[in-house]
Amino acid sequence: MIPAAVPSSKRIALARHAEPADDWRSELRRAVTDVDELLALVGLTRQAAAVGDGAGFALKVPRPYIDRMVPGDAEDPLLRQVLPLAAEGVAAAGFNADPLAEASAMIGAGAMQKYAGRALVIVAGACAVNCRYCFRRHFPYEQHRQGGDFPALAALRRDVGIREVILSGGDPLLLTDGHLRRWIEQIGAIEHIERIRLHTRLPVAIPARVTPALVDTLGSARQRVVVVLHFNHPNEIDAAAVAAMRRLREFTLLNQSVLLRGVNDDADALAALSERLFDAGALPYYLHMPDAVAGTAHFDVPPARAKALHRALAARLSGYLVPRLVREVAGDAAKRLVVG
């Protein structure tokens, strides 16, 4: 066990190793959805943790993720990502339910296009873990459910300029292997699609989801497959997470993180994250400035601070280990690089 007295920025090499579950579905069913249960598991009181009511966004966190938290530490970087705080109920200027204007980017039922040549499909309406900073915490998933005829595909077939499809949600790896394979087969039949990209946090939250059957399912794609992971802190990378990443190494494996105040706004933590990711076979890709989503202002990092951290990374890491610092701005033709 890591002593609670060790500062979070110094606990980089001390994350506990959780054993992978035999059945990822059972871990999903056992996910903690009650705040008091989570606090009991990590040895904290409501007062010590400054808990709020969740601002309408439910708590959900799998036990393998909880196993990597430091008991008794209200500032634990993993706990801060999932525990609803009172700060979520504080209104902040400029923060709203849809800061990326995704409602206006919909091109069909469950299909979205923000950038040329790429389209995103909402294939799942939930995640294995509810991250408190989630930019889709207010997204109307019920309006974009996909039936057996995969209505989102109609928009992809119409536009021959779309070369890459992003399976998103929610988390696409919450689908069964059979359901995911049907998506891959349907997309595979669209000749102008050259790549399939999946954005997932399952290898972080429940590493046991990455089974040989899943690897076989992804490997059945006609197109090249890109898997984008979402690790934010080196303490998320335990032995089970490393094993999951290594099982995915036959695909292009990238990681994008969100820069979060009180979680990873620390040069030591970010540097260790890049090193650990690369050792496990994933390339650091993006470091996102947090989106201005209602209920998440307490995670915001000032641009000057973000730029200083990025400069510190560039000064100590090989170039390929330095993720691009970016911000998504509604209406832009691409992610906006934050430089300076």
Coordinates of N, CA, C and O in Angstrom, one line a residue, residues 72-209:
G72 N -7.4 6.9 2.0 CA -7.2 8.0 2.9 C -6.8 9.3 2.3 O -6.6 10.3 3.0
D73 N -6.6 9.4 1.0 CA -6.1 10.6 0.3 C -7.2 11.2 -0.5 O -7.5 10.7 -1.6
A74 N -7.8 12.3 0.0 CA -8.8 13.0 -0.8 C -8.3 13.6 -2.0 O -9.1 14.0 -2.9
E75 N -7.0 13.8 -2.2 CA -6.4 14.4 -3.4 C -5.9 13.4 -4.3 O -5.2 13.8 -5.3
D76 N -6.2 12.1 -4.1 CA -5.7 11.1 -5.0 C -6.1 11.4 -6.5 O -7.2 11.7 -6.7
P77 N -5.1 11.4 -7.4 CA -5.4 11.8 -8.8 C -6.5 11.0 -9.5 O -7.1 11.4 -10.4
L78 N -6.6 9.7 -9.1 CA -7.6 8.9 -9.7 C -9.0 9.1 -9.1 O -10.0 9.2 -9.8
L79 N -9.0 9.3 -7.8 CA -10.3 9.6 -7.1 C -10.9 10.9 -7.6 O -12.1 11.0 -7.8
R80 N -10.0 11.9 -7.8 CA -10.5 13.2 -8.2 C -11.2 13.1 -9.6 O -12.0 14.0 -9.9
Q81 N -10.8 12.2 -10.4 CA -11.4 12.0 -11.7 C -12.8 11.5 -11.7 O -13.6 11.7 -12.7
V82 N -13.2 10.8 -10.6 CA -14.5 10.1 -10.6 C -15.4 10.5 -9.5 O -16.6 10.2 -9.6
L83 N -14.9 11.2 -8.4 CA -15.8 11.5 -7.3 C -16.5 12.8 -7.5 O -15.9 13.8 -7.8
P84 N -17.8 12.8 -7.4 CA -18.5 14.1 -7.6 C -18.3 15.1 -6.4 O -18.5 14.7 -5.3
L85 N -17.8 16.2 -6.7 CA -17.4 17.2 -5.7 C -18.5 18.3 -5.7 O -19.2 18.5 -6.6
A86 N -18.5 19.0 -4.5 CA -19.5 20.1 -4.4 C -19.2 21.2 -5.5 O -20.1 21.9 -5.9
A87 N -17.9 21.3 -5.9 CA -17.6 22.3 -6.9 C -18.3 22.1 -8.2 O -18.5 23.1 -9.0
E88 N -18.8 20.9 -8.5 CA -19.6 20.7 -9.7 C -20.9 21.6 -9.8 O -21.4 21.8 -10.9
G89 N -21.4 21.9 -8.6 CA -22.6 22.7 -8.6 C -22.4 24.2 -8.7 O -23.4 24.9 -8.6
V90 N -21.2 24.6 -8.8 CA -20.9 26.0 -8.9 C -20.9 26.5 -10.4 O -20.1 26.0 -11.2
A91 N -21.8 27.4 -10.7 CA -21.9 27.9 -12.1 C -20.7 28.7 -12.4 O -20.2 29.5 -11.6
A92 N -20.2 28.6 -13.6 CA -19.0 29.4 -14.1 C -19.3 30.0 -15.4 O -19.8 29.3 -16.3
A93 N -18.9 31.2 -15.6 CA -19.1 31.9 -16.9 C -18.3 31.2 -18.0 O -17.2 30.8 -17.8
G94 N -19.0 31.0 -19.1 CA -18.4 30.4 -20.3 C -18.5 28.9 -20.3 O -18.1 28.3 -21.3
F95 N -19.0 28.3 -19.2 CA -19.1 26.8 -19.2 C -20.6 26.5 -19.5 O -21.5 27.0 -18.8
N96 N -20.8 25.5 -20.4 CA -22.2 25.2 -20.8 C -22.3 23.7 -21.1 O -21.3 23.0 -21.1
A97 N -23.5 23.3 -21.5 CA -23.7 21.9 -21.7 C -23.1 21.3 -23.0 O -22.8 20.1 -23.1
D98 N -22.9 22.2 -24.0 CA -22.4 21.7 -25.3 C -21.4 22.7 -25.8 O -21.6 23.4 -26.8
P99 N -20.2 22.8 -25.1 CA -19.2 23.8 -25.5 C -18.6 23.6 -26.9 O -18.0 24.5 -27.5
L100 N -18.7 22.3 -27.4 CA -18.1 22.0 -28.7 C -19.1 22.1 -29.8 O -18.8 21.7 -31.0
A101 N -20.3 22.5 -29.5 CA -21.4 22.6 -30.5 C -21.6 21.3 -31.2 O -21.8 21.3 -32.5
E102 N -21.6 20.2 -30.5 CA -21.8 18.9 -31.2 C -23.2 18.7 -31.7 O -23.4 18.0 -32.7
A103 N -24.2 19.4 -31.1 CA -25.5 19.3 -31.7 C -25.6 19.7 -33.1 O -26.3 19.1 -33.9
S104 N -24.8 20.7 -33.4 CA -24.8 21.2 -34.8 C -24.0 20.5 -35.8 O -24.0 20.7 -37.0
A105 N -23.2 19.5 -35.2 CA -22.3 18.7 -36.1 C -22.9 17.4 -36.5 O -22.3 16.6 -37.2
M106 N -24.1 17.1 -36.0 CA -24.7 15.8 -36.3 C -25.1 15.8 -37.8 O -25.7 16.7 -38.4
I107 N -24.8 14.7 -38.5 CA -25.1 14.5 -39.9 C -26.0 13.4 -40.2 O -26.3 13.1 -41.3
G108 N -26.5 12.8 -39.1 CA -27.4 11.7 -39.2 C -27.7 11.2 -37.8 O -27.2 11.6 -36.9
A109 N -28.5 10.1 -37.8 CA -28.8 9.5 -36.5 C -27.6 8.9 -35.9 O -27.1 7.9 -36.4
G110 N -27.0 9.5 -34.9 CA -25.8 9.0 -34.2 C -24.5 9.2 -35.0 O -23.5 8.7 -34.5
A111 N -24.5 10.0 -36.0 CA -23.3 10.3 -36.8 C -23.0 11.7 -36.7 O -23.9 12.6 -36.8
M112 N -21.7 12.0 -36.5 CA -21.3 13.4 -36.3 C -20.0 13.7 -37.2 O -19.2 12.8 -37.3
Q113 N -20.0 14.9 -37.7 CA -18.7 15.2 -38.5 C -18.3 16.6 -38.1 O -19.0 17.6 -38.3
K114 N -17.1 16.7 -37.5 CA -16.5 18.0 -37.1 C -15.4 18.4 -38.1 O -15.2 19.6 -38.3
Y115 N -14.7 17.4 -38.6 CA -13.5 17.7 -39.5 C -13.6 17.0 -40.8 O -14.2 15.9 -40.9
A116 N -13.0 17.5 -41.8 CA -13.0 16.9 -43.1 C -12.4 15.6 -43.1 O -11.4 15.3 -42.5
G117 N -13.0 14.6 -43.9 CA -12.5 13.3 -44.1 C -12.7 12.3 -42.9 O -12.4 11.2 -43.0
R118 N -13.3 12.8 -41.8 CA -13.5 11.9 -40.7 C -15.0 12.1 -40.2 O -15.5 13.2 -40.2
A119 N -15.5 11.0 -39.7 CA -16.9 11.1 -39.1 C -16.9 10.2 -37.9 O -16.2 9.2 -37.8
L120 N -17.7 10.6 -36.9 CA -17.7 9.9 -35.6 C -19.1 9.3 -35.5 O -20.1 9.9 -35.9
V121 N -19.2 8.1 -35.0 CA -20.4 7.4 -34.8 C -20.6 7.1 -33.3 O -19.7 6.5 -32.7
I122 N -21.7 7.4 -32.8 CA -22.1 7.1 -31.4 C -22.6 5.7 -31.3 O -23.8 5.5 -31.6
V123 N -21.8 4.8 -31.0 CA -22.2 3.4 -31.0 C -22.6 2.9 -29.6 O -23.2 1.8 -29.5
A124 N -22.3 3.6 -28.6 CA -22.6 3.2 -27.2 C -23.0 4.5 -26.5 O -22.5 5.6 -26.7
G125 N -24.0 4.3 -25.6 CA -24.5 5.5 -24.8 C -24.0 5.5 -23.4 O -24.5 6.3 -22.6
A126 N -23.0 4.7 -23.1 CA -22.5 4.7 -21.7 C -21.0 4.4 -21.7 O -20.5 4.0 -22.8
C127 N -20.4 4.6 -20.6 CA -19.0 4.2 -20.4 C -18.8 3.3 -19.2 O -19.7 3.2 -18.4
A128 N -17.7 2.7 -19.1 CA -17.4 1.8 -17.9 C -17.1 2.7 -16.7 O -17.4 2.2 -15.6
V129 N -16.6 3.9 -16.9 CA -16.4 4.8 -15.8 C -16.9 6.2 -16.2 O -16.7 6.6 -17.3
N130 N -17.6 6.9 -15.3 CA -18.0 8.2 -15.5 C -17.0 9.2 -15.0 O -16.9 9.4 -13.8
C131 N -16.3 9.8 -16.0 CA -15.3 10.8 -15.6 C -15.9 12.1 -15.4 O -16.7 12.6 -16.2
R132 N -15.6 12.8 -14.3 CA -16.4 14.0 -13.9 C -16.1 15.1 -14.9 O -17.0 16.0 -15.0
Y133 N -15.1 15.1 -15.6 CA -14.7 16.2 -16.6 C -15.3 15.9 -18.0 O -15.0 16.6 -18.9
C134 N -16.1 14.8 -18.1 CA -16.5 14.4 -19.4 C -17.2 15.5 -20.3 O -18.1 16.1 -19.8
F135 N -16.7 15.6 -21.5 CA -17.3 16.7 -22.3 C -18.7 16.3 -22.9 O -19.4 17.1 -23.5
R136 N -19.0 15.0 -22.7 CA -20.4 14.6 -23.2 C -21.3 14.2 -22.0 O -22.2 13.4 -22.1
R137 N -21.0 14.8 -20.8 CA -21.8 14.4 -19.6 C -23.2 14.9 -19.8 O -24.1 14.4 -19.1
H138 N -23.5 15.9 -20.7 CA -24.9 16.3 -20.9 C -25.4 15.9 -22.3 O -26.4 16.4 -22.7
F139 N -24.7 15.0 -23.0 CA -25.1 14.6 -24.3 C -26.4 13.8 -24.3 O -26.6 12.9 -23.5
P140 N -27.3 14.1 -25.3 CA -28.6 13.3 -25.3 C -28.5 12.0 -26.0 O -29.0 11.8 -27.1
Y141 N -27.9 11.0 -25.4 CA -27.6 9.7 -26.0 C -28.9 9.1 -26.4 O -28.9 8.3 -27.4
E142 N -30.0 9.3 -25.7 CA -31.2 8.6 -26.0 C -31.8 9.0 -27.4 O -32.5 8.2 -28.0
Q143 N -31.3 10.1 -27.9 CA -31.8 10.6 -29.2 C -31.0 10.0 -30.4 O -31.3 10.1 -31.5
H144 N -29.9 9.3 -30.0 CA -29.0 8.8 -31.1 C -28.7 7.3 -30.9 O -27.7 6.8 -31.4
R145 N -29.7 6.5 -30.4 CA -29.5 5.1 -30.3 C -29.5 4.5 -31.7 O -30.2 4.8 -32.5
Q146 N -28.6 3.4 -31.8 CA -28.5 2.7 -33.1 C -29.3 1.4 -33.0 O -29.0 0.6 -32.2
G147 N -30.2 1.3 -34.0 CA -31.0 0.0 -34.1 C -30.1 -1.0 -34.9 O -29.0 -0.8 -35.3
G148 N -30.8 -2.1 -35.1 CA -30.1 -3.2 -35.8 C -29.7 -2.9 -37.2 O -28.9 -3.6 -37.8
D149 N -30.3 -1.8 -37.8 CA -30.0 -1.5 -39.2 C -28.9 -0.4 -39.2 O -28.6 0.1 -40.3
F150 N -28.3 -0.1 -38.1 CA -27.2 0.9 -38.0 C -27.5 2.2 -38.9 O -26.8 2.4 -39.8
P151 N -28.4 2.9 -38.4 CA -28.8 4.1 -39.2 C -27.7 5.1 -39.5 O -27.7 5.9 -40.5
A152 N -26.7 5.2 -38.6 CA -25.6 6.2 -38.7 C -24.8 5.9 -40.0 O -24.2 6.8 -40.6
L153 N -24.9 4.6 -40.5 CA -24.1 4.3 -41.6 C -24.5 5.0 -42.9 O -23.8 5.1 -43.9
A154 N -25.8 5.3 -43.0 CA -26.3 6.0 -44.2 C -25.6 7.2 -44.5 O -25.2 7.5 -45.6
A155 N -25.3 8.0 -43.4 CA -24.5 9.3 -43.7 C -23.1 9.0 -44.1 O -22.5 9.7 -45.0
L156 N -22.5 7.9 -43.7 CA -21.1 7.5 -44.1 C -21.1 7.1 -45.5 O -20.2 7.4 -46.3
R157 N -22.2 6.4 -46.0 CA -22.2 5.9 -47.3 C -22.4 7.0 -48.3 O -21.9 7.0 -49.4
R158 N -23.1 8.1 -47.9 CA -23.4 9.2 -48.8 C -22.2 10.0 -49.2 O -22.1 10.5 -50.3
D159 N -21.3 10.1 -48.2 CA -20.2 11.1 -48.4 C -18.9 10.3 -48.7 O -18.2 9.7 -47.8
V160 N -18.5 10.3 -50.0 CA -17.3 9.5 -50.4 C -16.0 10.2 -49.9 O -14.9 9.6 -50.0
G161 N -16.1 11.4 -49.4 CA -15.0 12.1 -48.8 C -14.6 11.6 -47.4 O -13.5 12.0 -46.9
I162 N -15.5 10.9 -46.8 CA -15.1 10.3 -45.5 C -14.2 9.1 -45.6 O -14.6 8.1 -46.2
R163 N -13.0 9.2 -45.1 CA -12.0 8.1 -45.2 C -11.8 7.4 -43.9 O -11.2 6.3 -43.9
E164 N -12.2 8.0 -42.8 CA -12.0 7.4 -41.5 C -13.3 7.5 -40.6 O -13.9 8.6 -40.6
V165 N -13.6 6.4 -40.0 CA -14.7 6.4 -39.1 C -14.2 6.2 -37.7 O -13.4 5.3 -37.4
I166 N -14.7 7.0 -36.8 CA -14.4 7.0 -35.3 C -15.6 6.3 -34.6 O -16.7 6.9 -34.6
L167 N -15.3 5.2 -34.0 CA -16.3 4.6 -33.1 C -16.2 5.2 -31.7 O -15.1 5.0 -31.1
S168 N -17.3 5.8 -31.2 CA -17.2 6.5 -30.0 C -18.5 6.3 -29.2 O -19.2 5.4 -29.5
G169 N -18.7 7.2 -28.3 CA -19.9 7.1 -27.5 C -19.9 8.2 -26.4 O -19.6 9.3 -26.7
G170 N -20.1 7.7 -25.2 CA -19.9 6.4 -24.6 C -18.6 5.7 -25.1 O -17.7 6.3 -25.7
D171 N -18.5 4.5 -24.7 CA -17.3 3.7 -25.0 C -17.6 2.5 -25.9 O -18.5 1.7 -25.6
P172 N -17.0 2.5 -27.1 CA -17.4 1.4 -28.0 C -17.0 0.0 -27.5 O -17.6 -1.0 -28.0
L173 N -16.1 -0.1 -26.6 CA -15.7 -1.4 -26.1 C -16.7 -1.9 -25.0 O -16.5 -3.0 -24.5
L174 N -17.7 -1.2 -24.8 CA -18.8 -1.7 -23.9 C -19.7 -2.6 -24.8 O -20.5 -3.4 -24.2
L175 N -19.6 -2.6 -26.1 CA -20.4 -3.5 -27.0 C -19.8 -4.9 -26.8 O -18.6 -5.1 -26.5
T176 N -20.6 -5.9 -27.0 CA -20.1 -7.2 -27.0 C -19.3 -7.4 -28.3 O -19.3 -6.6 -29.2
D177 N -18.4 -8.4 -28.3 CA -17.6 -8.7 -29.4 C -18.4 -8.9 -30.7 O -18.0 -8.4 -31.8
G178 N -19.5 -9.6 -30.5 CA -20.4 -9.9 -31.7 C -21.0 -8.6 -32.2 O -21.0 -8.4 -33.5
H179 N -21.4 -7.7 -31.4 CA -22.0 -6.4 -31.8 C -20.9 -5.6 -32.5 O -21.2 -4.9 -33.5
L180 N -19.8 -5.5 -31.9 CA -18.7 -4.7 -32.4 C -18.2 -5.3 -33.8 O -18.0 -4.5 -34.7
R181 N -18.2 -6.6 -33.9 CA -17.9 -7.2 -35.2 C -18.9 -6.8 -36.3 O -18.5 -6.6 -37.4
R182 N -20.1 -6.7 -35.9 CA -21.1 -6.3 -36.9 C -20.9 -4.9 -37.4 O -21.0 -4.6 -38.6
W183 N -20.5 -4.0 -36.5 CA -20.2 -2.7 -36.9 C -19.0 -2.7 -37.8 O -19.0 -2.0 -38.9
I184 N -18.0 -3.4 -37.5 CA -16.8 -3.5 -38.3 C -17.1 -4.1 -39.7 O -16.6 -3.6 -40.7
E185 N -18.0 -5.1 -39.7 CA -18.3 -5.7 -41.0 C -19.1 -4.7 -41.9 O -18.9 -4.5 -43.1
Q186 N -20.0 -3.9 -41.3 CA -20.8 -3.0 -42.0 C -20.0 -1.8 -42.5 O -20.1 -1.4 -43.7
I187 N -19.1 -1.3 -41.7 CA -18.2 -0.3 -42.2 C -17.2 -0.8 -43.2 O -16.9 -0.1 -44.2
G188 N -16.8 -2.1 -43.0 CA -15.9 -2.7 -44.0 C -16.5 -2.8 -45.4 O -15.7 -2.8 -46.4
A189 N -17.8 -2.8 -45.5 CA -18.4 -2.8 -46.8 C -18.5 -1.5 -47.5 O -18.9 -1.4 -48.7
I190 N -18.1 -0.4 -46.8 CA -18.1 0.9 -47.4 C -16.7 1.1 -48.0 O -15.8 1.3 -47.3
E191 N -16.6 1.1 -49.4 CA -15.3 1.1 -50.0 C -14.4 2.3 -49.7 O -13.2 2.2 -49.7
H192 N -15.0 3.5 -49.6 CA -14.2 4.7 -49.4 C -13.7 4.8 -48.0 O -12.8 5.7 -47.7
I193 N -14.1 4.0 -47.1 CA -13.6 4.1 -45.7 C -12.3 3.3 -45.6 O -12.2 2.1 -45.9
E194 N -11.2 4.0 -45.2 CA -9.9 3.4 -45.2 C -9.4 3.1 -43.7 O -8.5 2.2 -43.6
R195 N -9.9 3.7 -42.7 CA -9.5 3.5 -41.4 C -10.7 3.5 -40.4 O -11.7 4.2 -40.6
I196 N -10.5 2.6 -39.4 CA -11.5 2.6 -38.3 C -10.7 3.0 -37.0 O -9.7 2.4 -36.7
R197 N -11.2 4.0 -36.3 CA -10.6 4.4 -35.1 C -11.6 4.2 -33.9 O -12.7 4.5 -34.0
L198 N -11.1 3.7 -32.8 CA -11.9 3.5 -31.6 C -11.3 4.3 -30.5 O -10.1 4.3 -30.3
H199 N -12.1 5.1 -29.8 CA -11.7 5.8 -28.6 C -12.3 5.1 -27.4 O -13.5 4.9 -27.3
T200 N -11.4 4.7 -26.5 CA -11.9 3.9 -25.4 C -11.1 4.1 -24.1 O -9.9 4.4 -24.1
R201 N -11.8 4.0 -23.0 CA -11.2 4.0 -21.7 C -11.3 2.7 -21.0 O -10.9 2.5 -19.8
L202 N -11.8 1.7 -21.6 CA -11.9 0.3 -21.0 C -10.6 -0.2 -20.6 O -10.4 -0.8 -19.5
P203 N -9.5 -0.1 -21.4 CA -8.2 -0.7 -21.0 C -7.7 0.0 -19.7 O -6.8 -0.5 -19.1
V204 N -8.2 1.2 -19.4 CA -7.8 1.9 -18.2 C -8.8 1.4 -17.0 O -8.3 1.0 -16.0
A205 N -10.0 1.4 -17.3 CA -11.0 1.2 -16.2 C -11.2 -0.3 -15.9 O -11.2 -0.7 -14.7
I206 N -11.3 -1.1 -16.9 CA -11.4 -2.6 -16.8 C -10.4 -3.2 -17.8 O -10.9 -3.6 -18.9
P207 N -9.2 -3.4 -17.5 CA -8.2 -3.9 -18.4 C -8.6 -5.3 -18.9 O -8.2 -5.7 -20.1
A208 N -9.3 -6.1 -18.1 CA -9.7 -7.4 -18.5 C -10.6 -7.4 -19.8 O -10.8 -8.5 -20.4
R209 N -11.1 -6.2 -20.2 CA -11.9 -6.2 -21.4 C -11.1 -6.6 -22.6 O -11.7 -7.0 -23.6

